[in-house]
Amino acid sequence: MIPRIFLALSLWVTAVPSIASAHQVRNTRDHEQNDYYAVHLDGSTSPRDFASHLNLRYEGEVGALDGHHVFSAPRHIADVVDDAVEELKWRRRKREVDTERHILDGVLLNQKQALRQRLFKRSALPVVESPSKRVIVDYAGSLGIKDPIFGDQWHLHNPIQVGNDLNVTGVWMEGITGKNATVCIIDDGLDLDSDDLKDNYFAAGSYDFNDKSDEPKPRLSDDRHGTRCAGEVAAVRNNVCGVGVAYESRVSGVRILSKPISDIDEAESVTFGFQDNDIYSCSWGPPDDGRTMEGPGILIRRAFVTAVQKGRQGKGTIYVFAAGNGASNGDNCNFDGYTNSIYSITVGAIDKMNQHPYYSEQCSAQLVVTYSSGAGEAIHTTDVGKDTCTRGHGGTSAAGPLAAGVYALVLEQRPDLTWRDMQYLTILTAQPFYDGSQPEEWQDTALGRRFHHQYGYGRLDAYAIVDLAKSWEVVNPQAWFHSPWIHVRHGLPQGDQGLASSFDVTEDMLKDANFERVEHITVTMNVPHQRRGDLSVELHSPTGLVSYLSVDRPRDDAAVGYVDWTFMSVVHWGESGVGTWTIIVKDRHVNEFAGTFQDWKLRLWGESIDADKQGLLPMPLPGDDSDHDDDPSTVTASPDTTSVGGSPVTSVPGNPTDHIDRPSKPSSAGAPPSDAPEASGIIGADPSASPSAVPDSSFLPSPFPTFGVSKKTQIWIYAAMGLIVAFVIGLCIALVVIRWRKRRNPRDVYEFDVLPDEEESGEREGMIARRGKGRRRRAGELYDAFAGESEEELFSEEDEEPYQDEKVELSDAEEDSSEGSGSRARG
Ligand SMILES: *[C@@H]1O[C@H](CO)[C@@H](O)[C@H](O)[C@H]1NC(C)=O
Ligand SMILES: *[C@@H]1O[C@H](CO)[C@@H](O)[C@H](O)[C@H]1NC(C)=O
């Protein structure tokens, strides 16, 4: 990987030690002794000159990332780089006057790298040894499947709950089994010696970033997760355990979850061997504790962009991420920067009965679901050991790899598909289903599909997706349209109102952007708030579809709100994008924690009109979102850009039965008043067209309306309104006090109890409320169970299978998120 020019340079830069290869770099990093820096240099700057200028040691390149280099300095003198960065900033400011070239002019990006806390496995269920059953389904014969537990692999073929499986047998019957496709499991290792994996194991795509070895062997006692995921994808058709979804695909392993790693290592791991590894299956992420809001650092984000642009010979690496297991913690996959990346396919779980298992998170970025544990069952597959099987693999961790396996089948059929084609195919073939309640939560989307925040576009169907892939025309390259920063700068009302802000996208804007139609939508926003978990955000599209970009999270009491956080939605896939997009921020919890809707930026990602004109997205920069105020043209004041920048703030009526008219409020950023009626019309009209949107209720378009009466009468009206408001506030305080008293009952202290707030917000919020209610009830049962039984009892009781399973998962999820708590010894 190290370019040859550096060899030449090293002949005269004598102070520099011998050149490290990419592998050597990984082998020699010592975070105890050194600080490491990832630096992006433009082509004109030699990394060795840079190193000698700053007295650093050059360590080599960062994996697949162009122009990114690693430098180190002994820990005690590490300030040199920080000083250099200051110098760099200073030089940038005076660049116009000073034309003489300086070595720091070539520095584009600098990042100090520390080891990060380890990422969390999405779930780990305890090992349950399966007595090998000889139940083999009839047609297994014609496929030559003699694997002893194939009959238990209901997720592949379910003869009991007919249809509740991946629908993959028909694909195998056509001879499509994943040949020539490679899935890389980024996890805690892969047992390459397992008789069920070794024939499909792909060594060249594998590496251990935790122990710096070419073989990603499971080395810790609980390193079982990655092997199980690998078994789901590519367990060999033989006489050991069961088969994988793509049982003739290749499977590689990259080990990162068993020790802390740096962003440099993580960036290398997600692009490791990315010309040969087609699909990366990632069943991990930031903690699913309902209070974490965290995403990949800049190097890792650059690695993702590099991979979709260059990986798989330019067709783009396919990333599959497990949605997360934090639903019972009130978590949502839009608070996880990996699952809400446009570059990842986010996969949630449903159980054998097509029900939502208590753990699987929802969000507007979730594309699809597939089967996993719950309803007394789990996934049966390979485990660590020569011929060991498990019947206890579960969580969204087990759902992700099944999707990755299905994508391997698709790639055998159509290796030429791009990363976005795979997302199209997923959307167009996923099967909506009814879990027995709330059919109205499925929204009809622009592509004629249905979307549900809990289930994405529905269940993944292997036969349907492979079948559509056969005739699929590859889509045009990706185009994008980015709005300027839309400044709102207005305090958030508390309670059921929201603060809305709109942005008009015109046909010309999209034509100029070479933009044909929407795929992903991202919204980056700043909402400082004293209690982040109180916030929720909706995005209403021009056609009336609603994305719940964020939901309130009872456990999240970070006093920061949203800081340049990017939410993502796949709900609007297929819309033209033209029209008014409205974002509504709510602070529904009436309490002492307040916040401000500062600003937001809308980004549409989609298909280009003219493929020849379309360039590649520039690499993300750390300062991409720090231009809020730099560019005066993005400020809302200009009267000529009313539809671009001017976004008046409006109160959104909270309760359909509440007939008190609420005045709207103008943007404090000085939006032209002419905008107010326009936006209010939109908010009033659009939602009614949508199945689960905020119902319309009349409200007044401009601040402090005159009601067409005399000043005196107005004073009376406002005085009366003031009294009403005072009364409502008093009522709220009383309610809060009553609730607070109630919660002092020790049994109710448990945090799930906070959720009823949603429930009380009435019919309008029916969708979220019902979900919150269900979750709470479920969590309550689990809580009771824990309180009443010891762990041994949980494991020994046979007759309570369904609950047993779920208790186990919950305890494990908690164990994972508290890392290393005592209960780990259980297995
Ligand atoms: C499931 O597979 C069968 C073929 O095995 C196919 O006929 C059927 O249409 C598939 N289901 C869906 C929803 O496509
Ligand atoms: C497998 O992939 C390689 C490289 O992508 C290609 O050259 C080869 O023809 C493929 N083999 C089959 C059987 O499709």
Short mmCIF file of N, CA, C and O in Angstrom, two decimals, residues 143 166-179 245 247 406 408-410 412-413 461-467 470:
data_model
loop_
_atom_site.label_atom_id
_atom_site.label_comp_id
_atom_site.label_asym_id
_atom_site.label_seq_id
_atom_site.Cartn_x
_atom_site.Cartn_y
_atom_site.Cartn_z
N LEU A 143 -32.11 -30.92 -2.03
CA LEU A 143 -31.04 -29.92 -1.94
C LEU A 143 -29.76 -30.54 -1.39
O LEU A 143 -28.74 -29.85 -1.27
N LEU A 166 -37.39 -16.94 5.92
CA LEU A 166 -36.74 -16.09 4.91
C LEU A 166 -37.21 -16.38 3.48
O LEU A 166 -36.81 -15.69 2.55
N ASN A 167 -37.96 -17.41 3.30
CA ASN A 167 -38.43 -17.82 1.97
C ASN A 167 -37.24 -18.06 1.03
O ASN A 167 -37.20 -17.59 -0.11
N VAL A 168 -36.28 -18.82 1.54
CA VAL A 168 -35.03 -18.96 0.79
C VAL A 168 -34.93 -20.29 0.04
O VAL A 168 -34.13 -20.42 -0.90
N THR A 169 -35.75 -21.25 0.41
CA THR A 169 -35.57 -22.58 -0.20
C THR A 169 -35.76 -22.55 -1.72
O THR A 169 -35.05 -23.23 -2.45
N GLY A 170 -36.69 -21.71 -2.17
CA GLY A 170 -36.91 -21.59 -3.61
C GLY A 170 -35.69 -21.05 -4.35
O GLY A 170 -35.43 -21.38 -5.51
N VAL A 171 -34.93 -20.21 -3.66
CA VAL A 171 -33.72 -19.64 -4.25
C VAL A 171 -32.67 -20.75 -4.38
O VAL A 171 -32.02 -20.91 -5.42
N TRP A 172 -32.53 -21.54 -3.33
CA TRP A 172 -31.57 -22.65 -3.37
C TRP A 172 -31.93 -23.64 -4.48
O TRP A 172 -31.07 -24.17 -5.15
N MET A 173 -33.24 -23.86 -4.62
CA MET A 173 -33.70 -24.80 -5.64
C MET A 173 -33.24 -24.37 -7.03
O MET A 173 -33.06 -25.19 -7.92
N GLU A 174 -33.07 -23.05 -7.19
CA GLU A 174 -32.58 -22.54 -8.48
C GLU A 174 -31.07 -22.62 -8.57
O GLU A 174 -30.47 -22.12 -9.53
N GLY A 175 -30.45 -23.18 -7.55
CA GLY A 175 -28.99 -23.32 -7.57
C GLY A 175 -28.25 -22.09 -7.10
O GLY A 175 -27.03 -22.00 -7.24
N ILE A 176 -28.97 -21.13 -6.56
CA ILE A 176 -28.32 -19.90 -6.08
C ILE A 176 -28.05 -20.05 -4.58
O ILE A 176 -28.99 -20.11 -3.77
N THR A 177 -26.78 -20.11 -4.22
CA THR A 177 -26.41 -20.39 -2.84
C THR A 177 -25.31 -19.46 -2.34
O THR A 177 -24.67 -19.73 -1.34
N GLY A 178 -25.09 -18.36 -3.06
CA GLY A 178 -24.10 -17.37 -2.61
C GLY A 178 -22.71 -17.55 -3.21
O GLY A 178 -21.76 -16.91 -2.75
N LYS A 179 -22.61 -18.36 -4.23
CA LYS A 179 -21.29 -18.62 -4.83
C LYS A 179 -20.64 -17.32 -5.31
O LYS A 179 -21.29 -16.46 -5.88
N VAL A 245 -27.60 -19.11 5.27
CA VAL A 245 -28.51 -18.64 4.22
C VAL A 245 -27.84 -18.77 2.85
O VAL A 245 -28.47 -19.17 1.87
N TYR A 247 -25.06 -20.83 1.78
CA TYR A 247 -24.14 -21.84 2.31
C TYR A 247 -22.99 -22.18 1.37
O TYR A 247 -22.15 -22.99 1.70
N VAL A 406 -28.68 -13.07 2.67
CA VAL A 406 -29.58 -12.90 1.52
C VAL A 406 -28.91 -12.03 0.46
O VAL A 406 -29.00 -12.31 -0.75
N ALA A 408 -25.81 -11.88 -0.17
CA ALA A 408 -24.83 -12.71 -0.87
C ALA A 408 -25.51 -13.49 -2.00
O ALA A 408 -24.96 -13.66 -3.09
N LEU A 409 -26.73 -13.96 -1.73
CA LEU A 409 -27.48 -14.66 -2.79
C LEU A 409 -27.74 -13.71 -3.95
O LEU A 409 -27.60 -14.08 -5.13
N VAL A 410 -28.12 -12.49 -3.61
CA VAL A 410 -28.41 -11.50 -4.66
C VAL A 410 -27.15 -11.24 -5.49
O VAL A 410 -27.20 -11.17 -6.72
N GLU A 412 -24.61 -13.22 -6.00
CA GLU A 412 -24.27 -14.32 -6.90
C GLU A 412 -25.01 -14.13 -8.22
O GLU A 412 -24.44 -14.29 -9.31
N GLN A 413 -26.28 -13.75 -8.11
CA GLN A 413 -27.10 -13.55 -9.30
C GLN A 413 -26.66 -12.30 -10.07
O GLN A 413 -26.56 -12.31 -11.28
N ASP A 461 -37.59 -10.89 2.02
CA ASP A 461 -38.00 -12.13 1.37
C ASP A 461 -36.92 -12.50 0.35
O ASP A 461 -36.73 -11.83 -0.67
N ALA A 462 -36.20 -13.58 0.64
CA ALA A 462 -35.04 -13.94 -0.18
C ALA A 462 -35.45 -14.23 -1.62
O ALA A 462 -34.79 -13.81 -2.57
N TYR A 463 -36.57 -14.94 -1.78
CA TYR A 463 -36.97 -15.30 -3.14
C TYR A 463 -37.33 -14.05 -3.93
O TYR A 463 -36.89 -13.85 -5.07
N ALA A 464 -38.12 -13.19 -3.29
CA ALA A 464 -38.59 -11.99 -4.00
C ALA A 464 -37.42 -11.10 -4.39
O ALA A 464 -37.38 -10.55 -5.50
N ILE A 465 -36.43 -10.94 -3.52
CA ILE A 465 -35.35 -10.01 -3.83
C ILE A 465 -34.44 -10.58 -4.91
O ILE A 465 -34.01 -9.86 -5.82
N VAL A 466 -34.16 -11.86 -4.85
CA VAL A 466 -33.32 -12.46 -5.89
C VAL A 466 -34.05 -12.42 -7.23
O VAL A 466 -33.47 -12.12 -8.27
N ASP A 467 -35.34 -12.65 -7.16
CA ASP A 467 -36.14 -12.65 -8.38
C ASP A 467 -36.15 -11.27 -9.04
O ASP A 467 -35.95 -11.14 -10.25
N LYS A 470 -32.87 -10.21 -10.82
CA LYS A 470 -32.58 -10.78 -12.14
C LYS A 470 -32.84 -9.78 -13.26
O LYS A 470 -32.12 -9.75 -14.25
#
